[in-house]
Amino acid sequence: MAALSAWFWNERFWLPHNVTWADLENPAPGVEYPKAGHLFTALPLALGIFVVRILFERFIASPCARSLHIHQGVGRRAQPNAVLEKVFTSITKNPDSRHLDGLSKQLDWEVRKVQRWFRHRRNQDKPSTHTKFCESMWRFTFYLCIFTYGFQFLWQSPWMWDTRHCWYGYPYQDFLIMFIHHLATVSLISFSYVNNMARVGSLVLCVHDASDFLLEAAKMANYAKYQRLCDFLFIVFSVAFFITRLVIYPIWVLNSTMFESWAIVGPYPSWWLFNVLLLVLQVLHIIWSYLIARIAIKAILRGKVCNDVRSDIESSSEDESASPTEGFKTSPHPSKGENGTNGHCASAKARAQNHNSW
């Protein structure tokens, strides 16, 4: 175990040349550097945030949803049937034609009735619009607060205006102000925290938090059926996403981590790994941007609704009238300010959800 620990914490991998862990463990009086053990503080913090979320959704988001006439609806429930329930829970939730024919003969039901039962049964497990609105309102509030806090701090930081300050004096940089901000991330930020890339990590956070709350605002407008507001917010989100991910991130962040750090600090093994991960993230940015743009263009050109993939709300009439390849459906309810592009923000969220972790 000692040998494994020594291999994992090899100073020549994590730190620049001529720097050791001992240098960071014994700072001058009044100076504090990050330690890997600090990351465990994220566990109780995550629990605290979870409790705050429950209280927020119950006492703030839920009343807001009701004021917008988004109520806790009770959908149509499937009639109790032991045979179909067993198939649903242990075999498949979406039976193919072979299963449907077999169940139809076994129960002496029409195939369409079996299909309807499975549709109603699937819908029982889907979150209601009220629930999704409350979730989006929580994420909107959380993302907005985190972004505002981070931007306010970075505005007063020299590395906001000159990214070379991320590397001056590295790795001997204070971390206390950045500590809470770093606890909001898990993956690459944890990596940056261990080898004290706190300053450049804060820049990455700022870039990635800039558009998240806009998408959640668009989703809330969509759930409340304020379609013109939804479309406007989705356009603003898309523009912000493209600018931050495809322009600011490579020019501002990658330029600093790959070129300015090379000139000021020099490369070392964990430097290479960190930059490879950031480049992988940039590839994901390009993919997500393409998917968001494609969804937005399709929604505008077709003028029809793309469902939220989590809702899976299917009426019996849809199976009778819709073709199997139809991916867009008109809304069954009149909307406030309807202009024919309802729902695209929700589908974009399904494809861009992974970027929230950064």
Coordinates of C-alpha atoms in Angstrom, one line a residue:
M1 CA 0.0 0.0 0.0
A2 CA 2.9 2.4 0.8
A3 CA 4.4 1.6 -2.5
L4 CA 1.1 2.3 -4.3
S5 CA 0.7 5.6 -2.5
A6 CA 4.2 6.7 -3.3
W7 CA 3.7 5.9 -7.0
F8 CA 0.4 7.7 -7.1
W9 CA 1.7 10.9 -5.4
N10 CA 4.9 11.0 -7.3
E11 CA 6.1 14.6 -7.2
R12 CA 7.6 14.4 -10.6
F13 CA 4.2 13.8 -12.1
W14 CA 2.1 16.3 -10.1
L15 CA 4.5 19.2 -9.6
P16 CA 6.9 21.3 -11.6
H17 CA 10.6 20.6 -11.4
N18 CA 12.3 21.7 -8.2
V19 CA 9.0 21.7 -6.2
T20 CA 8.2 19.0 -3.6
W21 CA 5.1 18.2 -1.5
A22 CA 7.1 19.3 1.5
D23 CA 7.4 22.8 0.1
L24 CA 3.6 23.0 0.0
E25 CA 3.0 21.4 3.4
N26 CA 5.2 23.9 5.3
P27 CA 4.3 27.3 4.0
A28 CA 5.3 30.6 5.6
P29 CA 3.2 31.9 8.5
G30 CA -0.1 33.3 7.3
V31 CA 0.1 31.4 4.0
E32 CA -2.0 28.3 3.2
Y33 CA -1.9 26.0 0.2
P34 CA -4.4 23.4 -1.0
K35 CA -4.2 19.8 0.2
A36 CA -5.8 16.8 -1.3
G37 CA -7.6 16.1 2.0
H38 CA -9.5 19.3 1.7
L39 CA -11.6 17.7 -1.1
F40 CA -13.4 15.5 1.5
T41 CA -15.0 18.7 2.7
A42 CA -17.1 18.5 -0.4
L43 CA -19.1 15.5 1.0
P44 CA -20.8 17.3 3.9
L45 CA -21.2 20.4 1.7
A46 CA -23.0 18.3 -1.0
L47 CA -25.3 17.0 1.7
G48 CA -26.0 20.5 2.9
I49 CA -26.8 21.6 -0.7
F50 CA -29.1 18.7 -1.1
V51 CA -31.1 19.7 2.0
V52 CA -31.2 23.3 0.7
R53 CA -32.5 22.0 -2.6
I54 CA -35.4 20.1 -1.0
L55 CA -36.4 23.1 1.0
F56 CA -36.1 25.4 -2.0
E57 CA -38.2 23.2 -4.2
R58 CA -40.9 22.7 -1.6
F59 CA -41.3 26.2 -0.2
I60 CA -40.2 28.5 -3.1
A61 CA -40.3 26.7 -6.4
S62 CA -43.5 24.8 -5.9
P63 CA -45.5 28.0 -4.9
C64 CA -44.0 29.7 -8.0
A65 CA -45.2 26.8 -10.2
R66 CA -48.7 27.0 -8.8
S67 CA -48.8 30.8 -9.4
L68 CA -48.1 30.0 -13.0
H69 CA -50.9 27.5 -13.0
I70 CA -48.5 24.5 -13.2
H71 CA -50.2 22.1 -10.8
Q72 CA -49.3 18.6 -9.6
G73 CA -51.3 16.6 -12.2
V74 CA -52.2 13.0 -11.7
G75 CA -51.8 11.2 -15.0
R76 CA -53.8 8.3 -16.2
R77 CA -52.6 5.2 -14.4
A78 CA -52.5 1.7 -15.9
Q79 CA -55.1 -0.7 -14.6
P80 CA -53.6 -3.3 -12.3
N81 CA -52.4 -6.4 -14.2
A82 CA -50.0 -8.9 -12.7
V83 CA -48.9 -10.4 -16.0
L84 CA -48.1 -7.1 -17.7
E85 CA -46.5 -5.7 -14.5
K86 CA -44.1 -8.6 -14.3
V87 CA -43.1 -8.1 -18.0
F88 CA -42.7 -4.4 -17.4
T89 CA -40.5 -4.7 -14.3
S90 CA -38.4 -7.8 -15.2
I91 CA -38.3 -8.0 -19.0
T92 CA -39.0 -4.8 -21.0
K93 CA -40.7 -1.5 -20.7
N94 CA -41.1 -1.2 -24.5
P95 CA -42.2 -4.6 -25.8
D96 CA -41.6 -5.4 -29.4
S97 CA -44.1 -6.9 -31.8
R98 CA -43.3 -10.5 -30.8
H99 CA -43.9 -9.7 -27.1
L100 CA -47.1 -7.7 -27.9
D101 CA -48.6 -10.6 -29.9
G102 CA -47.8 -13.1 -27.2
L103 CA -49.3 -10.9 -24.4
S104 CA -52.3 -10.2 -26.6
K105 CA -53.1 -13.9 -27.0
Q106 CA -52.3 -14.7 -23.3
L107 CA -54.7 -12.0 -22.0
D108 CA -57.2 -12.1 -24.9
W109 CA -56.6 -8.4 -25.4
E110 CA -56.2 -6.4 -28.6
V111 CA -52.6 -5.5 -29.4
R112 CA -53.5 -1.8 -29.2
K113 CA -54.8 -2.2 -25.7
V114 CA -51.6 -3.9 -24.6
Q115 CA -49.6 -1.0 -26.2
R116 CA -51.8 1.5 -24.4
W117 CA -51.2 -0.3 -21.0
F118 CA -47.5 -0.1 -21.4
R119 CA -47.7 3.5 -22.5
H120 CA -49.7 4.4 -19.4
R121 CA -47.4 2.4 -17.2
R122 CA -44.3 4.2 -18.5
N123 CA -45.9 7.5 -17.9
Q124 CA -46.5 6.7 -14.2
D125 CA -42.7 6.8 -13.7
K126 CA -42.2 10.1 -15.5
P127 CA -41.8 13.4 -13.6
S128 CA -44.7 15.8 -14.0
T129 CA -44.4 19.2 -15.5
H130 CA -44.7 20.7 -12.0
T131 CA -41.7 18.6 -10.8
K132 CA -39.6 19.5 -13.8
F133 CA -40.4 23.2 -13.3
C134 CA -39.2 23.0 -9.7
E135 CA -36.0 21.2 -10.7
S136 CA -35.3 23.7 -13.4
M137 CA -36.0 26.6 -11.0
W138 CA -33.5 25.2 -8.5
R139 CA -30.8 24.7 -11.1
F140 CA -31.4 28.2 -12.5
T141 CA -31.0 29.7 -9.0
F142 CA -28.0 27.6 -8.2
Y143 CA -26.2 28.2 -11.5
L144 CA -26.9 31.9 -11.4
C145 CA -25.7 32.3 -7.8
I146 CA -22.5 30.3 -8.5
F147 CA -21.8 32.3 -11.7
T148 CA -22.4 35.6 -10.0
Y149 CA -20.2 34.7 -7.1
G150 CA -17.4 33.5 -9.4
F151 CA -17.6 36.4 -11.7
Q152 CA -17.6 38.9 -8.8
F153 CA -14.5 37.3 -7.4
L154 CA -12.7 37.1 -10.8
W155 CA -13.5 40.7 -11.6
Q156 CA -11.1 41.7 -8.8
S157 CA -8.5 39.1 -9.7
P158 CA -5.5 40.0 -11.9
W159 CA -5.7 36.7 -13.8
M160 CA -9.1 37.7 -15.1
W161 CA -7.5 40.4 -17.2
D162 CA -4.1 38.8 -17.7
T163 CA -4.1 35.0 -17.7
R164 CA -0.3 34.9 -17.3
H165 CA -0.9 35.6 -13.6
C166 CA -2.3 32.1 -13.3
W167 CA 1.3 30.9 -13.6
Y168 CA 3.3 33.6 -11.9
G169 CA 4.6 32.1 -8.6
Y170 CA 3.0 28.7 -9.4
P171 CA 2.4 26.5 -7.4
Y172 CA 2.9 28.9 -4.4
Q173 CA -0.5 30.6 -4.6
D174 CA -3.0 31.1 -1.9
F175 CA -6.2 29.3 -2.2
L176 CA -8.5 30.4 0.7
I177 CA -10.8 32.6 -1.4
M178 CA -11.1 29.9 -4.1
F179 CA -11.8 27.0 -1.7
I180 CA -15.6 27.2 -1.7
H181 CA -15.7 27.8 -5.4
H182 CA -13.6 24.7 -6.1
L183 CA -15.9 22.5 -4.0
A184 CA -18.6 22.9 -6.7
T185 CA -16.8 20.6 -9.1
V186 CA -15.7 17.0 -9.1
S187 CA -13.6 15.9 -12.1
L188 CA -11.1 18.2 -13.6
I189 CA -11.4 20.8 -10.9
S190 CA -10.4 18.1 -8.4
F191 CA -7.4 17.5 -10.5
S192 CA -6.5 21.2 -10.7
Y193 CA -7.0 21.4 -6.9
V194 CA -4.5 18.7 -6.1
N195 CA -1.7 20.3 -8.0
N196 CA -2.9 23.8 -7.1
M197 CA -4.0 25.1 -10.6
A198 CA -6.7 27.0 -8.7
R199 CA -6.5 30.2 -10.7
V200 CA -6.9 28.7 -14.1
G201 CA -9.6 26.4 -12.7
S202 CA -11.6 29.4 -11.7
L203 CA -11.4 30.7 -15.3
V204 CA -12.8 27.4 -16.5
L205 CA -15.6 27.5 -14.0
C206 CA -16.5 31.1 -15.1
V207 CA -16.7 30.1 -18.7
H208 CA -18.8 27.0 -18.1
D209 CA -21.3 28.7 -15.7
A210 CA -22.0 31.6 -18.0
S211 CA -24.9 29.9 -19.9
D212 CA -26.3 27.1 -17.7
F213 CA -28.8 29.3 -15.9
L214 CA -30.1 30.6 -19.2
L215 CA -31.1 27.1 -20.3
E216 CA -32.9 26.5 -17.1
A217 CA -34.8 29.8 -17.4
A218 CA -35.8 28.8 -20.9
K219 CA -37.1 25.4 -19.6
M220 CA -39.1 27.1 -16.9
A221 CA -40.7 29.3 -19.5
N222 CA -41.4 26.3 -21.6
Y223 CA -43.1 24.4 -18.8
A224 CA -45.2 27.5 -18.0
K225 CA -46.2 27.7 -21.7
Y226 CA -44.7 31.2 -22.3
Q227 CA -43.4 30.2 -25.7
R228 CA -42.1 33.5 -26.9
L229 CA -40.1 34.0 -23.7
C230 CA -38.9 30.4 -24.0
D231 CA -37.7 31.0 -27.6
F232 CA -36.0 34.2 -26.7
L233 CA -34.2 32.7 -23.7
F234 CA -33.2 29.7 -25.8
I235 CA -31.7 31.9 -28.4
V236 CA -29.8 33.9 -25.8
F237 CA -28.6 30.6 -24.2
S238 CA -27.4 29.3 -27.6
V239 CA -25.5 32.4 -28.4
A240 CA -23.9 32.5 -24.9
F241 CA -23.1 28.8 -25.2
F242 CA -21.4 29.2 -28.6
I243 CA -19.4 32.3 -27.6
T244 CA -18.2 30.9 -24.3
R245 CA -17.4 27.4 -25.5
L246 CA -16.2 28.0 -29.0
V247 CA -14.5 31.4 -28.7
I248 CA -13.7 32.4 -25.1
Y249 CA -12.7 28.9 -23.9
P250 CA -10.1 28.2 -26.5
I251 CA -8.8 31.8 -26.8
W252 CA -8.8 32.6 -23.1
V253 CA -8.4 29.3 -21.2
L254 CA -6.6 26.9 -23.6
N255 CA -4.2 29.6 -24.7
S256 CA -3.2 30.1 -21.1
T257 CA -2.9 26.5 -20.1
M258 CA -1.0 25.4 -23.2
F259 CA 1.2 28.3 -24.2
E260 CA 1.5 30.8 -21.3
S261 CA 2.1 28.1 -18.7
W262 CA 4.7 26.5 -21.0
A263 CA 6.6 29.8 -21.2
I264 CA 6.3 30.7 -17.5
V265 CA 6.3 27.3 -15.7
G266 CA 7.3 24.7 -18.2
P267 CA 5.7 21.3 -18.9
Y268 CA 5.7 18.4 -16.5
P269 CA 3.7 15.1 -16.6
S270 CA 0.5 16.2 -14.9
W271 CA 0.6 19.4 -17.1
W272 CA 0.2 17.1 -20.2
L273 CA -2.7 15.2 -18.6
F274 CA -4.5 18.4 -17.6
N275 CA -4.2 19.9 -21.1
V276 CA -5.3 16.6 -22.7
L277 CA -8.5 16.6 -20.6
L278 CA -9.1 20.3 -21.4
L279 CA -8.8 19.5 -25.2
V280 CA -11.2 16.6 -24.8
L281 CA -13.6 19.0 -23.2
Q282 CA -13.2 21.3 -26.2
V283 CA -14.1 18.5 -28.5
L284 CA -17.2 17.9 -26.4
H285 CA -18.0 21.6 -26.7
I286 CA -18.0 21.3 -30.5
I287 CA -20.3 18.3 -30.4
W288 CA -22.7 19.9 -28.0
S289 CA -22.8 23.1 -30.0
Y290 CA -23.6 21.2 -33.2
L291 CA -26.4 19.3 -31.5
I292 CA -27.9 22.5 -30.0
A293 CA -27.7 24.3 -33.3
R294 CA -29.3 21.3 -35.2
I295 CA -32.2 21.1 -32.7
A296 CA -32.8 24.9 -32.8
I297 CA -32.8 24.9 -36.6
K298 CA -35.1 21.9 -36.9
A299 CA -37.6 23.4 -34.4
I300 CA -37.7 26.7 -36.3
L301 CA -38.0 25.2 -39.8
R302 CA -40.5 22.5 -38.9
G303 CA -42.5 24.8 -36.6
K304 CA -43.5 21.9 -34.4
V305 CA -42.9 20.7 -30.8
C306 CA -40.0 18.5 -29.8
N307 CA -41.0 16.7 -26.5
D308 CA -38.9 16.7 -23.4
V309 CA -37.3 13.3 -23.5
R310 CA -38.0 12.7 -19.9
S311 CA -41.7 13.3 -20.1
D312 CA -42.6 10.6 -22.7
I313 CA -46.2 11.8 -22.5
E314 CA -48.1 9.7 -25.0
S315 CA -51.8 9.8 -25.6
S316 CA -53.8 6.9 -27.1
S317 CA -54.6 9.0 -30.1
E318 CA -50.9 9.5 -30.9
D319 CA -50.3 5.9 -31.7
E320 CA -53.3 5.9 -34.0
S321 CA -52.3 9.0 -35.9
A322 CA -48.6 9.5 -35.7
S323 CA -46.1 7.8 -37.9
P324 CA -43.3 5.8 -36.3
T325 CA -40.6 8.1 -37.5
E326 CA -42.3 11.3 -36.5
G327 CA -40.1 13.2 -34.0
F328 CA -42.0 16.4 -33.7
K329 CA -45.6 16.9 -32.5
T330 CA -47.8 19.8 -32.1
S331 CA -48.7 20.9 -28.6
P332 CA -52.1 19.6 -27.3
H333 CA -52.6 22.8 -25.2
P334 CA -52.7 26.4 -26.2
S335 CA -49.6 28.3 -25.2
K336 CA -49.0 31.8 -24.0
G337 CA -47.4 33.6 -26.9
E338 CA -47.2 30.5 -29.0
N339 CA -45.0 30.8 -32.1
G340 CA -44.4 27.2 -33.1
T341 CA -41.0 26.3 -31.6
N342 CA -42.1 25.0 -28.2
G343 CA -40.0 22.4 -26.5
H344 CA -36.7 22.7 -28.3
C345 CA -34.9 23.9 -25.2
A346 CA -35.9 20.8 -23.3
S347 CA -34.4 18.5 -26.0
A348 CA -31.3 20.6 -26.1
K349 CA -30.9 20.0 -22.4
A350 CA -31.0 16.3 -22.9
R351 CA -28.0 16.5 -25.2
A352 CA -26.1 19.2 -23.4
Q353 CA -26.7 18.0 -19.8
N354 CA -23.2 16.7 -19.3
H355 CA -21.6 20.1 -19.7
N356 CA -23.2 21.2 -16.3
S357 CA -20.6 19.3 -14.4
W358 CA -18.1 21.9 -15.6

